């Protein structure tokens, strides 16, 4: 089945979303989820967006979700636990009833080769969490591509951001038809929320296979 493209998904969200206003926290990637703000009428859908980075993220978590991050330059965040704490912090920050809180927490291609998987965790105050497991260049592939300049890496990162944003909109809408087409090996998994240390089998809700 051919999925919607990003612009189609954005317009579907604008025209069909019927829920409460949304407060977002977006870190690392998926900022395209906010593109609907460019269009008229977005105030009926949108409350606020927090877009922290690095030290700001640590300070936000310390202040609004009771964390005690001692080294803001070096801490683990792009995981289920960090995403859950970000959702808690977002709710405390807004302190406004009757909102839908959404966290998009990602690790994406950047201007240097990064160890670890490309992934995006998306959690909402409806009590659900998902992980989008994305494709990634090998170190050798990255070296070849980056040797040709920034343009290809920039385009890869841009495409990742758009696809993460589209996944976030599909989750908000609870509509799998809004998911993007996935590359080989990519998956979107629903995982337990709140996170636990127990072993579990993720529920694959969309994959490239």
Coordinates of N, CA and C in Angstrom, one line a residue:
X1 N 0.8 -1.2 0.0 CA 0.0 0.0 0.0 C 0.9 1.2 0.0
X2 N 0.6 2.2 -0.9 CA 1.3 3.5 -0.9 C 0.8 4.4 0.2
X3 N 1.8 4.8 1.0 CA 1.4 5.7 2.1 C 1.3 7.2 1.6
X4 N 0.8 8.0 2.4 CA 0.7 9.5 2.1 C 2.1 10.0 2.2
X5 N 2.4 11.1 1.4 CA 3.6 11.8 1.6 C 3.4 12.8 2.7
X6 N 4.5 13.5 3.0 CA 4.5 14.4 4.2 C 3.5 15.5 4.1
X7 N 3.4 16.2 2.9 CA 2.4 17.3 2.7 C 1.0 16.8 2.9
X8 N 0.7 15.6 2.3 CA -0.6 15.0 2.4 C -1.0 14.7 3.9
X9 N 0.0 14.2 4.6 CA -0.2 13.9 6.0 C -0.5 15.1 6.8
X10 N 0.3 16.2 6.5 CA 0.1 17.5 7.2 C -1.3 18.0 7.0
X11 N -1.7 18.0 5.7 CA -3.0 18.5 5.4 C -4.1 17.7 6.1
X12 N -3.9 16.4 6.1 CA -4.9 15.5 6.8 C -5.0 15.8 8.2
X13 N -3.9 16.1 8.9 CA -3.9 16.4 10.3 C -4.6 17.8 10.5
X14 N -4.3 18.8 9.6 CA -5.0 20.1 9.8 C -6.5 20.0 9.6
X15 N -6.9 19.1 8.7 CA -8.3 19.1 8.4 C -9.1 18.1 9.2
X16 N -8.5 17.1 9.8 CA -9.2 16.1 10.5 C -9.0 15.9 12.0
X17 N -7.9 16.6 12.5 CA -7.7 16.4 13.9 C -8.8 17.1 14.7
X18 N -9.4 16.3 15.7 CA -10.5 16.8 16.5 C -10.2 16.8 18.0
X19 N -9.0 16.5 18.4 CA -8.7 16.4 19.8 C -8.3 17.8 20.5
X20 N -7.8 17.7 21.7 CA -7.4 18.9 22.4 C -6.2 19.6 21.8
X21 N -6.0 20.8 22.2 CA -4.8 21.5 21.7 C -3.5 20.7 22.1
X22 N -2.5 20.8 21.4 CA -1.3 19.9 21.6 C -0.1 20.8 22.1
X23 N 0.6 20.3 23.1 CA 1.8 20.8 23.5 C 2.9 19.8 23.1
X24 N 4.0 20.3 22.5 CA 5.0 19.4 22.0 C 6.3 19.7 22.7
X25 N 7.1 18.7 22.9 CA 8.5 18.8 23.2 C 9.2 18.0 22.1
X26 N 10.1 18.6 21.3 CA 10.8 18.0 20.2 C 12.3 18.2 20.4
X27 N 13.0 17.1 20.4 CA 14.5 17.1 20.6 C 15.2 16.2 19.6
X28 N 16.1 16.7 18.9 CA 17.0 15.9 18.1 C 16.5 15.8 16.6
X29 N 15.2 15.8 16.4 CA 14.7 15.6 15.1 C 13.2 15.4 15.1
X30 N 12.5 15.6 14.0 CA 11.1 15.6 14.0 C 10.4 16.9 14.0
X31 N 11.2 18.0 13.9 CA 10.7 19.3 13.9 C 9.6 19.6 12.8
X32 N 9.7 18.8 11.8 CA 8.7 18.9 10.7 C 7.3 18.7 11.2
X33 N 7.1 18.0 12.3 CA 5.8 17.8 12.9 C 5.1 19.1 13.1
X34 N 5.9 20.2 13.3 CA 5.3 21.5 13.6 C 5.1 22.3 12.3
X35 N 5.2 21.8 11.2 CA 5.1 22.5 9.9 C 3.6 23.0 9.8
X36 N 2.7 22.4 10.4 CA 1.3 22.8 10.3 C 1.1 24.2 10.8
X37 N 2.1 24.7 11.6 CA 2.0 26.1 12.1 C 2.1 27.1 11.1
X38 N 2.6 26.7 9.9 CA 2.8 27.7 8.8 C 1.5 28.1 8.2
X39 N 0.4 27.4 8.5 CA -0.8 27.6 7.8 C -1.9 28.2 8.7
X40 N -2.9 28.9 8.1 CA -3.9 29.5 8.8 C -4.7 28.5 9.7
X41 N -5.2 28.9 10.8 CA -6.0 28.0 11.7 C -5.2 27.2 12.6
X42 N -3.9 27.3 12.6 CA -3.1 26.4 13.5 C -3.3 26.6 15.0
X43 N -3.8 27.8 15.3 CA -4.0 28.1 16.8 C -5.1 27.2 17.4
X44 N -5.9 26.6 16.5 CA -7.0 25.7 17.1 C -6.4 24.4 17.4
X45 N -5.2 24.1 16.9 CA -4.6 22.8 17.1 C -3.4 22.8 18.1
X46 N -2.9 23.9 18.4 CA -1.6 24.1 18.9 C -1.5 24.9 20.2
X47 N -0.9 24.4 21.2 CA -0.7 25.2 22.5 C 0.7 25.8 22.6
X48 N 1.7 24.9 22.5 CA 3.1 25.4 22.6 C 4.1 24.3 22.1
X49 N 5.3 24.7 21.9 CA 6.4 23.7 21.6 C 7.6 24.1 22.3
X50 N 8.2 23.1 22.9 CA 9.5 23.2 23.6 C 10.5 22.5 22.7
X51 N 11.7 23.1 22.4 CA 12.7 22.5 21.5 C 14.0 22.7 22.2
X52 N 14.3 21.9 23.3 CA 15.6 22.1 24.0 C 16.7 21.3 23.3
X53 N 17.9 21.7 23.6 CA 19.1 21.0 23.0 C 20.2 20.9 24.1
X54 N 20.7 19.7 24.3 CA 21.9 19.4 25.1 C 21.7 20.0 26.5
X55 N 22.4 21.0 26.9 CA 22.4 21.6 28.2 C 21.0 22.0 28.6
X56 N 20.3 22.6 27.6 CA 18.9 23.1 27.8 C 18.0 21.9 28.2
X57 N 18.2 20.8 27.5 CA 17.4 19.6 27.8 C 17.7 19.1 29.2
X58 N 18.9 19.0 29.6 CA 19.3 18.6 31.0 C 18.6 19.5 32.0
X59 N 18.7 20.8 31.8 CA 18.2 21.8 32.7 C 16.7 21.7 32.8
X60 N 16.0 21.5 31.6 CA 14.6 21.3 31.6 C 14.2 20.1 32.4
X61 N 14.9 18.9 32.2 CA 14.5 17.7 32.9 C 14.8 17.9 34.4
X62 N 15.9 18.5 34.8 CA 16.1 18.7 36.2 C 15.0 19.6 36.9
X63 N 14.6 20.6 36.2 CA 13.6 21.5 36.8 C 12.2 21.0 36.8
X64 N 11.8 20.3 35.7 CA 10.4 20.0 35.5 C 10.1 18.5 35.7
X65 N 11.1 17.7 35.7 CA 10.7 16.2 35.9 C 11.6 15.6 37.0
X66 N 12.1 16.4 37.9 CA 12.8 16.0 39.1 C 14.1 15.2 38.9
X67 N 14.7 15.4 37.7 CA 16.0 14.7 37.5 C 17.1 15.4 38.2
X68 N 18.3 14.7 38.2 CA 19.5 15.2 38.9 C 20.6 14.9 37.9
X69 N 20.6 15.5 36.8 CA 21.6 15.3 35.8 C 22.8 16.2 36.1
X70 N 23.9 15.6 36.4 CA 25.1 16.3 36.9 C 26.0 16.8 35.8
X71 N 26.0 16.1 34.7 CA 26.8 16.4 33.5 C 25.9 16.7 32.3
X72 N 25.5 18.0 32.2 CA 24.5 18.3 31.1 C 25.1 18.1 29.7
X73 N 26.4 18.0 29.6 CA 27.1 17.9 28.3 C 27.1 16.4 27.9
X74 N 26.9 15.5 28.8 CA 27.0 14.1 28.5 C 26.1 13.3 29.3
X75 N 24.9 13.0 28.8 CA 23.9 12.2 29.5 C 23.1 11.5 28.5
X76 N 22.5 10.3 28.9 CA 21.7 9.5 28.0 C 20.3 9.9 28.1
X77 N 19.7 10.2 26.9 CA 18.4 10.8 26.9 C 17.5 10.1 25.8
X78 N 18.0 9.7 24.7 CA 17.2 9.2 23.6 C 16.9 7.7 23.8
X79 N 16.0 7.5 24.8 CA 15.6 6.1 25.2 C 14.2 6.2 25.8
X80 N 13.6 5.1 26.1 CA 12.2 5.2 26.6 C 12.1 6.0 27.9
X81 N 13.1 5.8 28.8 CA 13.1 6.4 30.1 C 13.2 7.9 30.0
X82 N 14.2 8.4 29.2 CA 14.3 9.8 28.9 C 13.1 10.4 28.3
X83 N 12.5 9.7 27.4 CA 11.3 10.2 26.7 C 10.1 10.3 27.7
X84 N 10.0 9.3 28.6 CA 8.9 9.4 29.6 C 9.1 10.6 30.5
X85 N 10.4 10.8 30.9 CA 10.7 12.0 31.8 C 10.4 13.3 31.1
X86 N 10.7 13.3 29.8 CA 10.4 14.5 29.0 C 8.9 14.8 29.0
X87 N 8.1 13.8 28.8 CA 6.7 13.9 28.8 C 6.2 14.4 30.1
X88 N 6.7 13.9 31.2 CA 6.4 14.4 32.6 C 6.7 15.8 32.7
X89 N 8.0 16.2 32.3 CA 8.4 17.6 32.4 C 7.6 18.5 31.6
X90 N 7.2 18.1 30.4 CA 6.3 18.9 29.5 C 5.0 19.2 30.2
X91 N 4.4 18.2 30.8 CA 3.1 18.4 31.5 C 3.3 19.4 32.7
X92 N 4.4 19.2 33.4 CA 4.6 20.1 34.5 C 4.9 21.5 34.1
X93 N 5.6 21.7 33.0 CA 6.0 23.0 32.4 C 4.7 23.7 32.0
X94 N 3.8 23.0 31.3 CA 2.6 23.7 30.8 C 1.6 23.9 31.9
X95 N 1.5 22.9 32.8 CA 0.5 23.0 33.9 C -0.8 23.5 33.5
X96 N -1.3 22.9 32.4 CA -2.6 23.3 31.8 C -3.4 22.1 31.5
X97 N -4.6 22.0 32.1 CA -5.5 20.9 31.9 C -5.9 20.8 30.4
X98 N -6.4 19.6 30.1 CA -7.1 19.4 28.8 C -6.2 19.7 27.6
X99 N -4.9 19.4 27.7 CA -4.0 19.4 26.5 C -3.6 17.9 26.2
X100 N -3.2 17.7 25.0 CA -2.5 16.5 24.6 C -1.0 16.8 24.6
X101 N -0.2 16.1 25.4 CA 1.2 16.3 25.4 C 1.9 15.3 24.5
X102 N 2.8 15.7 23.7 CA 3.5 14.9 22.7 C 5.0 15.2 22.8
X103 N 5.8 14.1 23.0 CA 7.3 14.2 23.0 C 7.8 13.4 21.8
X104 N 8.7 14.1 21.0 CA 9.4 13.5 19.9 C 10.9 13.6 20.2
X105 N 11.5 12.5 20.4 CA 12.9 12.4 21.0 C 13.8 11.6 20.1
X106 N 14.7 12.2 19.4 CA 15.3 11.5 18.2 C 16.8 11.6 18.3
X107 N 17.4 10.5 17.6 CA 18.9 10.5 17.3 C 19.0 10.3 15.8
X108 N 19.5 11.2 15.1 CA 19.5 11.2 13.6 C 20.9 11.4 13.1
X109 N 21.0 11.3 11.7 CA 22.2 11.6 11.0 C 22.7 13.0 11.3
X110 N 24.0 13.2 11.5 CA 24.5 14.5 11.9 C 25.8 14.8 11.0
X111 N 26.5 15.9 11.4 CA 27.6 16.3 10.6 C 28.9 15.5 10.9
X112 N 28.8 14.5 11.7 CA 29.9 13.6 12.0 C 29.3 12.2 12.2
X113 N 30.1 11.2 12.0 CA 29.5 9.8 12.2 C 29.2 9.6 13.6
X114 N 28.0 9.2 13.9 CA 27.6 8.9 15.3 C 27.3 7.5 15.5
X115 N 27.9 6.9 16.6 CA 27.6 5.6 17.0 C 26.2 5.4 17.5
X116 N 25.7 4.2 17.4 CA 24.3 4.0 17.9 C 23.4 4.1 16.7
X117 N 22.2 3.6 17.0 CA 21.2 3.5 15.9 C 20.5 4.8 15.7
X118 N 20.0 5.1 14.5 CA 19.1 6.2 14.3 C 17.7 5.7 14.7
X119 N 17.1 6.6 15.5 CA 15.8 6.2 16.1 C 15.1 7.4 16.6
X120 N 13.8 7.3 16.8 CA 13.0 8.3 17.3 C 11.9 7.7 18.2
X121 N 11.9 8.2 19.5 CA 10.8 7.8 20.4 C 9.7 8.9 20.4
X122 N 8.5 8.4 20.3 CA 7.4 9.3 20.3 C 6.4 8.9 21.4
X123 N 6.1 9.7 22.4 CA 5.2 9.4 23.5 C 4.1 10.5 23.6
X124 N 3.0 10.1 24.0 CA 1.9 11.0 24.2 C 1.2 10.8 25.6
X125 N 0.5 11.8 26.0 CA -0.1 11.7 27.3 C -1.4 10.8 27.3
X126 N -1.6 10.2 26.2 CA -2.7 9.2 26.2 C -2.1 7.9 26.7
X127 N -0.9 7.8 27.1 CA -0.3 6.6 27.7 C 0.3 5.7 26.7
X128 N 0.9 6.2 25.6 CA 1.4 5.4 24.6 C 2.8 5.8 24.2
X129 N 3.6 4.9 23.8 CA 5.0 5.2 23.3 C 5.3 4.3 22.1
X130 N 6.0 4.9 21.2 CA 6.4 4.2 20.0 C 7.9 4.5 19.7
X131 N 8.6 3.6 19.0 CA 9.9 3.9 18.5 C 10.0 3.7 17.0
X132 N 10.5 4.6 16.3 CA 10.7 4.5 14.9 C 12.2 4.2 14.7
X133 N 12.4 2.9 14.3 CA 13.8 2.4 14.0 C 14.1 2.7 12.6
X134 N 15.1 3.6 12.4 CA 15.4 4.2 11.1 C 16.7 3.5 10.5
X135 N 16.8 3.6 9.2 CA 18.0 3.2 8.5 C 19.2 4.1 8.9
X136 N 20.4 3.6 8.6 CA 21.6 4.5 8.9 C 22.7 4.0 8.1
X137 N 23.5 5.0 7.6 CA 24.7 4.7 6.8 C 25.7 4.0 7.7
X138 N 26.4 3.0 7.2 CA 27.6 2.5 7.9 C 28.7 3.5 8.0
X139 N 29.6 3.3 8.8 CA 30.7 4.2 9.0 C 31.4 4.4 7.6
X140 N 31.7 3.3 6.9 CA 32.3 3.4 5.6 C 31.5 4.2 4.6
X141 N 30.2 4.0 4.6 CA 29.3 4.7 3.7 C 29.3 6.2 4.1
X142 N 29.3 6.5 5.3 CA 29.2 7.9 5.8 C 30.5 8.6 5.3
X143 N 31.6 7.9 5.5 CA 32.9 8.6 5.1 C 32.9 8.9 3.6
X144 N 32.4 7.9 2.8 CA 32.3 8.2 1.3 C 31.4 9.3 1.0
X145 N 30.2 9.3 1.6 CA 29.2 10.4 1.3 C 29.7 11.7 1.8
X146 N 30.2 11.8 3.0 CA 30.6 13.1 3.6 C 31.8 13.7 2.9
X147 N 32.7 12.8 2.2 CA 33.8 13.3 1.5 C 33.4 14.1 0.3
X148 N 32.2 14.0 -0.1 CA 31.7 14.7 -1.3 C 31.1 16.1 -0.9
X149 N 31.2 16.4 0.4 CA 30.6 17.7 0.8 C 29.4 17.5 1.7
X150 N 28.7 18.5 2.1 CA 27.7 18.5 3.1 C 26.3 18.2 2.4
X151 N 26.2 18.4 1.1 CA 24.8 18.4 0.5 C 24.1 17.1 0.7
X152 N 24.8 15.9 0.5 CA 24.1 14.6 0.7 C 23.7 14.4 2.1
X153 N 24.6 14.6 3.0 CA 24.3 14.5 4.5 C 23.1 15.4 4.9
X154 N 23.2 16.6 4.4 CA 22.1 17.5 4.7 C 20.7 17.0 4.2
X155 N 20.7 16.4 3.0 CA 19.5 15.9 2.4 C 19.0 14.6 3.2
X156 N 19.9 13.8 3.6 CA 19.6 12.6 4.4 C 18.9 13.1 5.7
X157 N 19.6 14.0 6.4 CA 19.0 14.5 7.7 C 17.6 15.2 7.5
X158 N 17.5 16.0 6.4 CA 16.2 16.6 6.1 C 15.1 15.6 5.9
X159 N 15.4 14.5 5.2 CA 14.5 13.5 4.9 C 14.1 12.7 6.2
X160 N 15.1 12.5 7.1 CA 14.8 11.9 8.4 C 13.9 12.7 9.2
X161 N 14.1 14.0 9.2 CA 13.3 14.9 10.0 C 11.8 14.9 9.5
X162 N 11.7 14.9 8.2 CA 10.3 14.9 7.6 C 9.6 13.6 8.0
X163 N 10.3 12.5 7.9 CA 9.7 11.2 8.1 C 9.3 11.0 9.6
X164 N 10.2 11.5 10.5 CA 9.9 11.5 11.9 C 8.7 12.3 12.2
X165 N 8.6 13.5 11.6 CA 7.5 14.4 11.8 C 6.2 13.8 11.3
X166 N 6.3 13.1 10.2 CA 5.1 12.4 9.7 C 4.6 11.3 10.6
X167 N 5.6 10.5 11.1 CA 5.2 9.4 12.1 C 4.5 10.0 13.3
X168 N 5.0 11.1 13.8 CA 4.4 11.8 14.9 C 3.0 12.2 14.6
X169 N 2.7 12.8 13.5 CA 1.4 13.1 13.1 C 0.5 11.9 13.0
X170 N 1.0 10.9 12.4 CA 0.2 9.6 12.3 C -0.2 9.1 13.7
X171 N 0.7 9.1 14.6 CA 0.5 8.7 16.0 C -0.6 9.6 16.7
X172 N -0.4 10.9 16.5 CA -1.4 11.8 17.1 C -2.8 11.5 16.6
X173 N -2.9 11.2 15.3 CA -4.1 11.0 14.6 C -4.6 9.5 14.8
X174 N -3.7 8.7 15.3 CA -4.1 7.2 15.5 C -4.5 6.7 14.1
X175 N -3.7 7.0 13.1 CA -4.1 6.7 11.7 C -2.9 6.1 11.0
X176 N -2.8 4.8 10.9 CA -1.6 4.2 10.2 C -1.5 4.6 8.7
X177 N -2.6 5.1 8.1 CA -2.5 5.5 6.7 C -1.6 6.7 6.5
X178 N -1.3 7.4 7.6 CA -0.5 8.6 7.6 C 1.0 8.3 7.7
X179 N 1.3 7.1 8.0 CA 2.7 6.8 8.2 C 3.4 6.9 6.8
X180 N 4.7 7.3 6.8 CA 5.5 7.4 5.6 C 5.9 6.1 5.1
X181 N 6.2 6.0 3.8 CA 6.9 4.8 3.3 C 8.2 4.6 4.0
X182 N 8.5 3.4 4.4 CA 9.7 3.1 5.1 C 10.8 2.5 4.2
X183 N 12.0 2.7 4.6 CA 13.1 2.1 3.8 C 13.4 0.7 4.3
X184 N 14.2 0.0 3.6 CA 14.4 -1.4 4.0 C 14.9 -1.6 5.4
X185 N 14.3 -2.4 6.2 CA 14.7 -2.7 7.5 C 14.1 -1.8 8.6
X186 N 13.4 -0.7 8.2 CA 12.9 0.2 9.1 C 11.5 -0.3 9.7
X187 N 11.3 0.1 11.0 CA 10.1 -0.4 11.7 C 9.6 0.7 12.6
X188 N 8.3 0.7 12.8 CA 7.6 1.5 13.8 C 7.0 0.5 14.8
X189 N 7.5 0.6 16.1 CA 7.1 -0.3 17.1 C 6.3 0.4 18.2
X190 N 5.3 -0.2 18.7 CA 4.6 0.3 19.9 C 5.3 -0.4 21.1
X191 N 5.7 0.3 22.1 CA 6.4 -0.3 23.2 C 5.7 0.1 24.5
X192 N 5.9 -0.7 25.6 CA 5.2 -0.4 26.9 C 5.4 1.0 27.4
X193 N 4.4 1.5 28.0 CA 4.5 2.8 28.6 C 3.7 2.8 29.9
X194 N 4.2 3.2 31.0 CA 5.6 3.8 31.2 C 6.6 2.7 31.0
X195 N 7.8 3.1 30.7 CA 8.9 2.1 30.4 C 9.2 1.3 31.7
X196 N 9.6 0.1 31.5 CA 10.0 -0.8 32.6 C 11.3 -1.5 32.2
X197 N 12.0 -2.1 33.1 CA 13.2 -2.9 32.8 C 12.9 -4.3 32.4
X198 N 11.6 -4.7 32.4 CA 11.3 -6.1 32.1 C 11.5 -6.3 30.6
X199 N 11.7 -7.6 30.3 CA 11.9 -8.0 28.9 C 10.5 -8.0 28.2
X200 N 10.4 -7.5 27.0 CA 9.1 -7.5 26.3 C 9.4 -7.6 24.8
X201 N 8.3 -8.0 24.1 CA 8.4 -8.1 22.7 C 7.6 -6.9 22.1
X202 N 8.3 -6.0 21.4 CA 7.6 -4.9 20.8 C 6.6 -5.3 19.8
X203 N 5.5 -4.5 19.7 CA 4.5 -4.8 18.8 C 4.7 -4.0 17.5
X204 N 5.1 -4.7 16.4 CA 5.4 -4.0 15.1 C 4.1 -3.5 14.5
X205 N 3.9 -2.2 14.3 CA 2.7 -1.6 13.8 C 2.9 -1.2 12.3
X206 N 4.1 -1.0 11.9 CA 4.4 -0.7 10.5 C 5.9 -1.0 10.2
X207 N 6.1 -1.6 9.1 CA 7.5 -2.0 8.7 C 7.6 -1.9 7.2
X208 N 8.9 -2.0 6.8 CA 9.2 -1.9 5.4 C 9.0 -3.2 4.7
X209 N 8.7 -4.3 5.4 CA 8.6 -5.6 4.9 C 7.1 -5.9 4.4

